[in-house]
Short mmCIF file of C-alpha atoms and ligand atoms in Angstrom, two decimals:
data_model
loop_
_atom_site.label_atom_id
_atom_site.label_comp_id
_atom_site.label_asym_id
_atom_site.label_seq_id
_atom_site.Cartn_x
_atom_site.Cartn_y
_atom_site.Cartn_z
CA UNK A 1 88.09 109.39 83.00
CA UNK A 2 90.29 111.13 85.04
CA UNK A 3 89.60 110.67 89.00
CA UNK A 4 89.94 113.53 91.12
CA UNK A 5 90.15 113.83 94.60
CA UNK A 6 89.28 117.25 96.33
CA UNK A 7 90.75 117.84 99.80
CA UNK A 8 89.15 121.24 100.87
CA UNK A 9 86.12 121.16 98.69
CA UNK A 10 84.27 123.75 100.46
CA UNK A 11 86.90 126.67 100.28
CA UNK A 12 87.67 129.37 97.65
CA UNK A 13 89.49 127.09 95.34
CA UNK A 14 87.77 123.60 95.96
CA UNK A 15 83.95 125.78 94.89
CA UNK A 16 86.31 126.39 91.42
CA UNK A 17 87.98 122.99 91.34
CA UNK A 18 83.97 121.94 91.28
CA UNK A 19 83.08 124.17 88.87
CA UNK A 20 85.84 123.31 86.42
CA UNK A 21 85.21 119.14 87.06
CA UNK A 22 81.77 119.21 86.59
CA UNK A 23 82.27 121.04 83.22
CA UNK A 24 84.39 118.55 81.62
CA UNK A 25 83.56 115.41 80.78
CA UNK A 26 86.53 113.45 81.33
CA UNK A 27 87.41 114.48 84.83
CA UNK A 28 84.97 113.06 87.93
CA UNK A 29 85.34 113.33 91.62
CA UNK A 30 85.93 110.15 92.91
CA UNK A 31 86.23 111.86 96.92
CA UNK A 32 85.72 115.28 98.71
CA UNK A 33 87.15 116.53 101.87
CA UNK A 34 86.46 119.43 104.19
CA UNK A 35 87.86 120.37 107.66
CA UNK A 36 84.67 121.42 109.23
CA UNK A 37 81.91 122.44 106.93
CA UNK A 38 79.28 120.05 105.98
CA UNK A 39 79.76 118.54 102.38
CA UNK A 40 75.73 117.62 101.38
CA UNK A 41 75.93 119.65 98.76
CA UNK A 42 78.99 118.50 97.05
CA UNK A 43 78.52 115.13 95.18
CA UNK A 44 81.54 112.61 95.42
CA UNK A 45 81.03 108.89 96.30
CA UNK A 46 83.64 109.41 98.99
CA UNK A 47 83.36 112.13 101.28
CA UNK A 48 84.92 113.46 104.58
CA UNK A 49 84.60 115.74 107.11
CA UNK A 50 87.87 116.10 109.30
CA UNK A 51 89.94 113.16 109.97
CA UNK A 52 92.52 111.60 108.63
CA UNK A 53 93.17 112.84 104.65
CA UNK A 54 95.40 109.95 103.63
CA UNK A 55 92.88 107.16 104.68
CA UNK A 56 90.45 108.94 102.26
CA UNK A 57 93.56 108.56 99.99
CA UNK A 58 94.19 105.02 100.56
CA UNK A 59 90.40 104.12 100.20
CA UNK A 60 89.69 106.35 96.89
CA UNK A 61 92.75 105.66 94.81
CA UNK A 62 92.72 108.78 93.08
CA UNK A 63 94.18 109.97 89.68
CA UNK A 64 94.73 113.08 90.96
CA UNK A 65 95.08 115.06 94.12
CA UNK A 66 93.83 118.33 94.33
CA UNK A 67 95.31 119.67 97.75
CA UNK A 68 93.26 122.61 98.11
CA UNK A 69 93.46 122.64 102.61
CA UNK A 70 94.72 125.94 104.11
CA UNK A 71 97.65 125.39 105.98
CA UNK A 72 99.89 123.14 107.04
CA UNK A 73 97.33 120.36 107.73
CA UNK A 74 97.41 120.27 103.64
CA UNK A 75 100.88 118.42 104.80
CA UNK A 76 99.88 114.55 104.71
CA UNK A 77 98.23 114.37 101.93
CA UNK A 78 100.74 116.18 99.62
CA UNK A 79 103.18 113.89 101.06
CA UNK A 80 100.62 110.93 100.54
CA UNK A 81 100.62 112.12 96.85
CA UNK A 82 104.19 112.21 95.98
CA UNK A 83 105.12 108.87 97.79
CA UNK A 84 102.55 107.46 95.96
CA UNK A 85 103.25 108.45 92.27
CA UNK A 86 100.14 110.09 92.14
CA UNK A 87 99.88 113.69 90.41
CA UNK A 88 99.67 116.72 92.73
CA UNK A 89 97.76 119.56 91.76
CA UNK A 90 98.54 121.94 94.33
CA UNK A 91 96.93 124.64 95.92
CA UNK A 92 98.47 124.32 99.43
CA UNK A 93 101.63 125.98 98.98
CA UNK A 94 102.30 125.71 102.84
CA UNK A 95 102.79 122.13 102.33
CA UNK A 96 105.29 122.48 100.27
CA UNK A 97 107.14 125.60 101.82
CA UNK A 98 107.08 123.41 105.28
CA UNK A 99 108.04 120.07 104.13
CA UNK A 100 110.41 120.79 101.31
CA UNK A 101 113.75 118.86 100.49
CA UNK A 102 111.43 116.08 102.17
CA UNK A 103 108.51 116.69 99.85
CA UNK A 104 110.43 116.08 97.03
CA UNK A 105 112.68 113.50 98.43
CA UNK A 106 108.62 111.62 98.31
CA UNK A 107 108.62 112.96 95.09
CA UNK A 108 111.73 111.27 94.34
CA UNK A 109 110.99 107.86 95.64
CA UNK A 110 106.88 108.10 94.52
CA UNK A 111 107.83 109.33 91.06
CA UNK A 112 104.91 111.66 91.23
CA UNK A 113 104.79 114.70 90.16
CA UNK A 114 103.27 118.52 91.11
CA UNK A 115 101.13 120.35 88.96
CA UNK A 116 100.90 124.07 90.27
CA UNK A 117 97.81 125.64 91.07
CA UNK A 118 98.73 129.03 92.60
CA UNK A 119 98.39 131.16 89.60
CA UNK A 120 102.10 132.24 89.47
CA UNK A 121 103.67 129.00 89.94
CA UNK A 122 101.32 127.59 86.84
CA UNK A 123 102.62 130.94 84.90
CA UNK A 124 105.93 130.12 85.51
CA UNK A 125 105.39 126.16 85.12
CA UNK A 126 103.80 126.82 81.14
CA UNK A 127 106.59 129.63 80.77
CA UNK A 128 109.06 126.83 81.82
CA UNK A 129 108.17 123.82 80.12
CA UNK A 130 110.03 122.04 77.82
CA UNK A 131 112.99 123.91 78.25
CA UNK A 132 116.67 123.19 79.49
CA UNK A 133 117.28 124.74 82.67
CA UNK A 134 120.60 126.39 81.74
CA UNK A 135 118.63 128.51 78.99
CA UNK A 136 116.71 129.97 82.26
CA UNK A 137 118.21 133.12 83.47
CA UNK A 138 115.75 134.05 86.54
CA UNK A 139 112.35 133.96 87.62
CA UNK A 140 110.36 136.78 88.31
CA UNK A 141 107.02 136.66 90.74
CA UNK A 142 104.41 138.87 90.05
CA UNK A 143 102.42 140.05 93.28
CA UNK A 144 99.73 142.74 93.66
CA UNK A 145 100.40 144.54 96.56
CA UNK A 146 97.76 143.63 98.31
CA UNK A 147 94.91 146.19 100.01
CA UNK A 148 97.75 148.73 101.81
CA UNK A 149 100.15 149.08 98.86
CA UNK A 150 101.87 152.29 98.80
CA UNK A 151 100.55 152.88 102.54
CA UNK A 152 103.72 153.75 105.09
CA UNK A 153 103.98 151.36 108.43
CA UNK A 154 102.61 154.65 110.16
CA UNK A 155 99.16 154.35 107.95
CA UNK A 156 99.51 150.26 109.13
CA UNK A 157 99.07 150.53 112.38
CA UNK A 158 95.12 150.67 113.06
CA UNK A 159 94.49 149.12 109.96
CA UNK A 160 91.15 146.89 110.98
CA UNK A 161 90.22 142.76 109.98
CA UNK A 162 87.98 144.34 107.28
CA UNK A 163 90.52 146.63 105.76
CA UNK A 164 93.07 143.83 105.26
CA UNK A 165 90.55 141.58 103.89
CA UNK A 166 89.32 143.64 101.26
CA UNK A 167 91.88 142.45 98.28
CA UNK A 168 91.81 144.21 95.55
CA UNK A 169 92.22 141.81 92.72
CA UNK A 170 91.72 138.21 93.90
CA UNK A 171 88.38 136.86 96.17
CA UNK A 172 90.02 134.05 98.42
CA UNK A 173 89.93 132.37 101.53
CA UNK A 174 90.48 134.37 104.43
CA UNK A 175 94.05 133.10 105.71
CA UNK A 176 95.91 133.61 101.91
CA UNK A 177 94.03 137.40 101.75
CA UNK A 178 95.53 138.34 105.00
CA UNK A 179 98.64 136.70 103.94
CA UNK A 180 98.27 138.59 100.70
CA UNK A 181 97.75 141.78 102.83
CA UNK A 182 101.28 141.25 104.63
CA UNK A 183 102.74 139.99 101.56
CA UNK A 184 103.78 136.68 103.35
CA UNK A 185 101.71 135.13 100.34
CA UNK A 186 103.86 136.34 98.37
CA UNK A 187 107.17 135.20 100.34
CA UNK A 188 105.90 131.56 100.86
CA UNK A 189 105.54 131.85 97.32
CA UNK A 190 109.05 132.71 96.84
CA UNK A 191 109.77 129.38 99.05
CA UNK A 192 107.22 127.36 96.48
CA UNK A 193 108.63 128.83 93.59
CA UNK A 194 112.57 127.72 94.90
CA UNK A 195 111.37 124.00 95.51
CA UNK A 196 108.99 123.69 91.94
CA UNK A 197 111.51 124.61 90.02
CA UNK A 198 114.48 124.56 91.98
CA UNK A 199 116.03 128.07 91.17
CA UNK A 200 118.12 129.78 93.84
CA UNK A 201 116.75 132.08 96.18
CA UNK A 202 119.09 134.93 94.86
CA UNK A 203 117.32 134.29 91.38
CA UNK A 204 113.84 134.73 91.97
CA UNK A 205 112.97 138.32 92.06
CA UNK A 206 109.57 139.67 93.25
CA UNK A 207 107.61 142.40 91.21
CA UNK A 208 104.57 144.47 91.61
CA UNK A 209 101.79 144.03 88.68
CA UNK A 210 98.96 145.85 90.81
CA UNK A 211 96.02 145.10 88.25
CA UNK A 212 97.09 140.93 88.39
CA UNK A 213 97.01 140.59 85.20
CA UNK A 214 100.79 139.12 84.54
CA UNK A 215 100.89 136.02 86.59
CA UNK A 216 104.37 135.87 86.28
CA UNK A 217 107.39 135.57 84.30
CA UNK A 218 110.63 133.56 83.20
CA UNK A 219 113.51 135.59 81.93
CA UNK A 220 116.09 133.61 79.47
CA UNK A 221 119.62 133.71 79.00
CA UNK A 222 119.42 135.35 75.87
CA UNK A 223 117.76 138.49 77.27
CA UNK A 224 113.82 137.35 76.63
CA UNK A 225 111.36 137.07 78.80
CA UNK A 226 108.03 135.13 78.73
CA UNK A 227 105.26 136.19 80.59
CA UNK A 228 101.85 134.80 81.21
CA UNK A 229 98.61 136.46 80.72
CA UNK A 230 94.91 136.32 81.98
CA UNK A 231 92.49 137.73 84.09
CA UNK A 232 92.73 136.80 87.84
CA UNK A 233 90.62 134.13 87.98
CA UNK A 234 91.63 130.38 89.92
CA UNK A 235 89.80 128.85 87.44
CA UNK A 236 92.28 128.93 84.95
CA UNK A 237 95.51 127.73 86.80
CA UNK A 238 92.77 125.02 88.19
CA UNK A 239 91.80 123.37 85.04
CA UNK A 240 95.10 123.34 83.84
CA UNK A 241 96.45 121.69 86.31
CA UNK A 242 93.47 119.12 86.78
CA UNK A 243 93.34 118.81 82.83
CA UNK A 244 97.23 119.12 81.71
CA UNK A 245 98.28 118.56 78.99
CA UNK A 246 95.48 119.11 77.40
CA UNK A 247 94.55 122.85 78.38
CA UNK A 248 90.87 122.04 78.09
CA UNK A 249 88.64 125.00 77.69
CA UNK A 250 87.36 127.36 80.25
CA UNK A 251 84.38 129.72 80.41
CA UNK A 252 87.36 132.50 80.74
CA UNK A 253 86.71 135.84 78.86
CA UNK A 254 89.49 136.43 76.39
CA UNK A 255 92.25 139.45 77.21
CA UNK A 256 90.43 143.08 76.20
CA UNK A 257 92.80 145.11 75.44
CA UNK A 258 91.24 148.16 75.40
CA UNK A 259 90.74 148.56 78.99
CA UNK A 260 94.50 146.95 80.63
CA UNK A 261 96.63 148.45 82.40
CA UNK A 262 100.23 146.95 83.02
CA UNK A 263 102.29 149.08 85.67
CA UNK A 264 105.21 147.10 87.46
CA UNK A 265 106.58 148.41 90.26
CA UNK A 266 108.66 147.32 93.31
CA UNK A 267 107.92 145.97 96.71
CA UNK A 268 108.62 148.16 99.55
CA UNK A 269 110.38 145.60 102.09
CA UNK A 270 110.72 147.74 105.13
CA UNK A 271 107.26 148.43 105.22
CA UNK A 272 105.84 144.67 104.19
CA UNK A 273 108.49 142.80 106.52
CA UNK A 274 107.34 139.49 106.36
CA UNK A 275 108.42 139.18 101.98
CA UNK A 276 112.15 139.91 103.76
CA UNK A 277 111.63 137.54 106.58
CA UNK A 278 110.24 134.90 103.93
CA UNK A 279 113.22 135.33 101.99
CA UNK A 280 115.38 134.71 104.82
CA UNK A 281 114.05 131.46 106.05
CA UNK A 282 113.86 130.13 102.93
CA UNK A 283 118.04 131.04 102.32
CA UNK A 284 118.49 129.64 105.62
CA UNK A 285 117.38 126.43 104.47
CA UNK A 286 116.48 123.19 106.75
CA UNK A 287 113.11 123.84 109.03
CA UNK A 288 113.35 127.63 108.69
CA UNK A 289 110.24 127.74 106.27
CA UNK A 290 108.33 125.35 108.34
CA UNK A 291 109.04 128.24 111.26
CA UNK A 292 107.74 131.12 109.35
CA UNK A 293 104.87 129.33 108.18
CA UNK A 294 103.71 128.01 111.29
CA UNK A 295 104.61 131.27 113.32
CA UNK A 296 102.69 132.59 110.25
CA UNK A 297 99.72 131.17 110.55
CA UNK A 298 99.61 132.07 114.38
CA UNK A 299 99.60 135.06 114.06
CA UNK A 300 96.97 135.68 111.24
CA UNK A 301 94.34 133.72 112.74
CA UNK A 302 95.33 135.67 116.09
CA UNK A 303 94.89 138.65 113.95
CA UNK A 304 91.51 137.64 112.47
CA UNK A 305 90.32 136.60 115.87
CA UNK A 306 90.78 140.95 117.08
CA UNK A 307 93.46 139.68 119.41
CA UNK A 308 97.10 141.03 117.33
CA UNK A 309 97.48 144.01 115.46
CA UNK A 310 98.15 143.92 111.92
CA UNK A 311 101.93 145.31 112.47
CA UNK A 312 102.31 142.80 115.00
CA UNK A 313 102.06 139.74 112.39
CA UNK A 314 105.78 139.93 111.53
CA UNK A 315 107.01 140.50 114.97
CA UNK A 316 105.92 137.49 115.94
CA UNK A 317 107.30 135.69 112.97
CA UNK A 318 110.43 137.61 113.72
CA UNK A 319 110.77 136.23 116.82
CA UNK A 320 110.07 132.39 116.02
CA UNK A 321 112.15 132.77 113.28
CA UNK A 322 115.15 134.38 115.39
CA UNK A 323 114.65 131.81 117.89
CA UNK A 324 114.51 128.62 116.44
CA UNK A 325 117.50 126.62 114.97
CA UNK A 326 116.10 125.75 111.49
CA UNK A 327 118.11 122.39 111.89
CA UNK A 328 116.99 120.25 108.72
CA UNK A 329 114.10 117.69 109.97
CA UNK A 330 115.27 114.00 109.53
CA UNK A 331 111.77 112.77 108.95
CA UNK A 332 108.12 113.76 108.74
CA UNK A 333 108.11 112.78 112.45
CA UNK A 334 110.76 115.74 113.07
CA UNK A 335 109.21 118.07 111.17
CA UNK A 336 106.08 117.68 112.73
CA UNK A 337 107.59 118.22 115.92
CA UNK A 338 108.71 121.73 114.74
CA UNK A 339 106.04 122.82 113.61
CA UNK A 340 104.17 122.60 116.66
CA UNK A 341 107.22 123.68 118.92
CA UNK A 342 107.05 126.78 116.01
CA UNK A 343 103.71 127.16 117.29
CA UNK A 344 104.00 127.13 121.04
CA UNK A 345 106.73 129.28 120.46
CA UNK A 346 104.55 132.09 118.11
CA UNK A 347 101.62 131.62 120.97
CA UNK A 348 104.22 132.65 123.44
CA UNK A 349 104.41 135.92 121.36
CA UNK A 350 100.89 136.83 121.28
CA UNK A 351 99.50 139.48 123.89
CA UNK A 352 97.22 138.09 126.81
CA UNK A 353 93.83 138.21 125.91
P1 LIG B 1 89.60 128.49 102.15
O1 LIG B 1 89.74 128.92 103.54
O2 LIG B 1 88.57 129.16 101.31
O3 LIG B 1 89.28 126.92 102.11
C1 LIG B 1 90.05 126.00 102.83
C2 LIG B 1 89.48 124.62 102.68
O4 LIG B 1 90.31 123.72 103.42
C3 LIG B 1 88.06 124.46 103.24
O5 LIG B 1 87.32 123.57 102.42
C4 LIG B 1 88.30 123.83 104.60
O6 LIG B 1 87.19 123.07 105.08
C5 LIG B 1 89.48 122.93 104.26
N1 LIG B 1 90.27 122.48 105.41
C6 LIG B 1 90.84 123.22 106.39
N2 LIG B 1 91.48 122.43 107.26
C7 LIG B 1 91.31 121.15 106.83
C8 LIG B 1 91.73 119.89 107.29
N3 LIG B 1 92.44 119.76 108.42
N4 LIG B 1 91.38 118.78 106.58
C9 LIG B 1 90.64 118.90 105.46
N5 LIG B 1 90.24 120.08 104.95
C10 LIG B 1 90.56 121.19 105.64
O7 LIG B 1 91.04 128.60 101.48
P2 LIG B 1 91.40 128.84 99.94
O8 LIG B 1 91.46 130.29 99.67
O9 LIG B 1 90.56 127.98 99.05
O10 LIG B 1 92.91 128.33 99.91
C11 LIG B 1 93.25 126.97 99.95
C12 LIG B 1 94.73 126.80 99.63
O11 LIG B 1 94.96 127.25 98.30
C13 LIG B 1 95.65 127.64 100.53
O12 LIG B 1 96.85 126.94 100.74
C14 LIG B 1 95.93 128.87 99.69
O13 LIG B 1 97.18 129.46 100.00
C15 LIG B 1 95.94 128.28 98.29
N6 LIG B 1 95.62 129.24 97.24
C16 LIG B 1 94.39 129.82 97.22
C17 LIG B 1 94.08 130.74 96.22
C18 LIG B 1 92.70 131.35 96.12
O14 LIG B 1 92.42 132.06 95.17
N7 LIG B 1 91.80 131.12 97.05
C19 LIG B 1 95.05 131.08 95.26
C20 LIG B 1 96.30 130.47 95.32
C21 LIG B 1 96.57 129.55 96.31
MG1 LIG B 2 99.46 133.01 94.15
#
């Protein structure tokens, strides 16, 4: 038996992460974890409503992790995770972007290891493994586009809550579709990809696949490229990450060919700032991430709460980002520290209600 433990159980990806553990027998929940929604109907012997994630930890010895929290609350207990030697299956990327050379200095000392559940990053993992890294030539992110792709920054302006929620390939939680909407998902991405795998920024390109059907690739020294294949649906990158290495079967429908379409194209930068600004922070290095993901999320709850325009996401990031010194954080006291003064900072920013 394999114990899980499910921080975020009632979101988009913890309803999957059920799904999948109930379905195979060797994988049980040993504890669930929510930040505000009642967990009655979710059955775990240990379970938790807000609070503190890593005395769950401590009390349910898990297995595995599946760190499946929006934001950068997700931080502790991917931290927990990695100090401990325990496997991370992760789903909160802004843990990861945030923390990073101290994440995996815990990875380091824990001897843990992460097991990627954003689709792309467990495309690019299975594309990767078992492979030297000097055979790797680049990596290359796969994104949709979001809602407004093709759309100018003229056609952005008045665009409403609704419009930007309404992705057209993936049903998620509301923070990562806005995100998705901006293309910051697809920047903090860019940051998780650089720390997984530890590829250079200027070697990690970002394509459009609008249909989501490539979840990314790995391009070789010798001119190949492997690319990874499915439907988008969480519940594959979830059960392989909860069940690797055994790939354990999903109720996925295979690949039908006779109705795919594969169009790449490229994304438009001026228009979707915040992939730019993403790239940026994470070349800057040191707390820079931590700043664009806490100026981040900010501003899209501001904008899901009616009180900043769409446009005005990545001003605001802008202008944390431009402001703060992206000194490297000593500990996860420090970082802490500026990721709320990243806050106060992006709150600054926002109009007056
Ligand atoms: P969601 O909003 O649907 O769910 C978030 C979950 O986190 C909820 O269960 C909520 O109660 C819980 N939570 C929030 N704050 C918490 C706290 N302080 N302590 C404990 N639990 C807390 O979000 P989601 O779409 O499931 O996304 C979760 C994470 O997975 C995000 O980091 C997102 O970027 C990532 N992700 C999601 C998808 C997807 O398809 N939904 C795909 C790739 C990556
Ligand atoms: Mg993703």
């Amino acid at each position: 038996m394999k114990r899980v433990a499910l921080l975020g159980a009632t979101g988009s990806i913890g309803r999957q992460a059920i799904e999948i553990v109930v379905a195979h027998p060797e994988l049980e929940l040993c504890a669930a974890a929510s930040g505000s929604t009642p967990l009655d109907d979710v059955d775990a012997p240990l379970k938790q409503v807000g609070g503190d994630l890593t005395e769950l930890l401590d009390r349910a010895q898990p297995d595995i992790v599946l760190n499946a929290v929006v934001g950068f609350a997700g931080i502790h207990a991917t931290l927990w995770a990695l100090e401990h030697g325990v496997d991370l299956a992760l789903a909160n990327k802004e843990s990861l972007v945030a923390a990073g050379e101290l994440a995996l200095a815990a990875m380091t000392r824990g001897g843990g290891r992460i097991l990627p559940v954003d689709s792309e990053h467990s495309a690019l993992f299975q594309c990767l493994e078992g492979r030297d890294a000097e055979q790797v030539h680049s990596l290359v992110l796969t994104g949709s586009g979001g809602p407004f792709r093709g759309r100018t920054r003229d056609e952005l302006s008045g665009v409403t809550v609704e419009q930007a929620l309404a992705h057209p390939t993936w049903r998620m939680g509301p923070k990562i579709t806005i995100d998705s909407a901006t293309l910051a998902n697809k920047g903090l991405e860019l940051i998780e990809a650089h720390f997984l795998f530890g590829i250079p920024y200027e070697r990690i390109e970002v394509v459009l696949q609008p249909t989501s059907i490539v979840h990314s690739l790995v391009r070789f020294r010798d001119g190949a490229a492997l690319a990874h294949l499915g439907y988008p649906d969480m519940r594959a990158p979830i059960s392989y990450a909860l069940t690797y290495p055994e790939r354990a079967a999903t109720p996925l429908a295979p690949l039908d060919f006779s109705s795919l379409t594969l169009e790449f194209g490229q994304p438009d930068l001026e228009t979707f700032p915040m992939l730019a600004l993403a790239r940026e922070a994470g070349e800057r290095g040191g707390t820079a991430p931590c700043v664009f993901n806490a100026a981040n999320e900010v501003a899209v709850a501001a904008f899901l709460a009616g009180q900043l325009s769409f446009l005005a996401i990545a001003e605001v990031v802008a202008d944390a980002l431009s402001v703060a010194d992206g000194a490297p954080a000593r500990d996860v006291g420090e970082l802490l520290e500026v990721d709320a003064a990243a806050r106060r900072l992006a709150e600054r920013g926002l109009p007056v209600a």
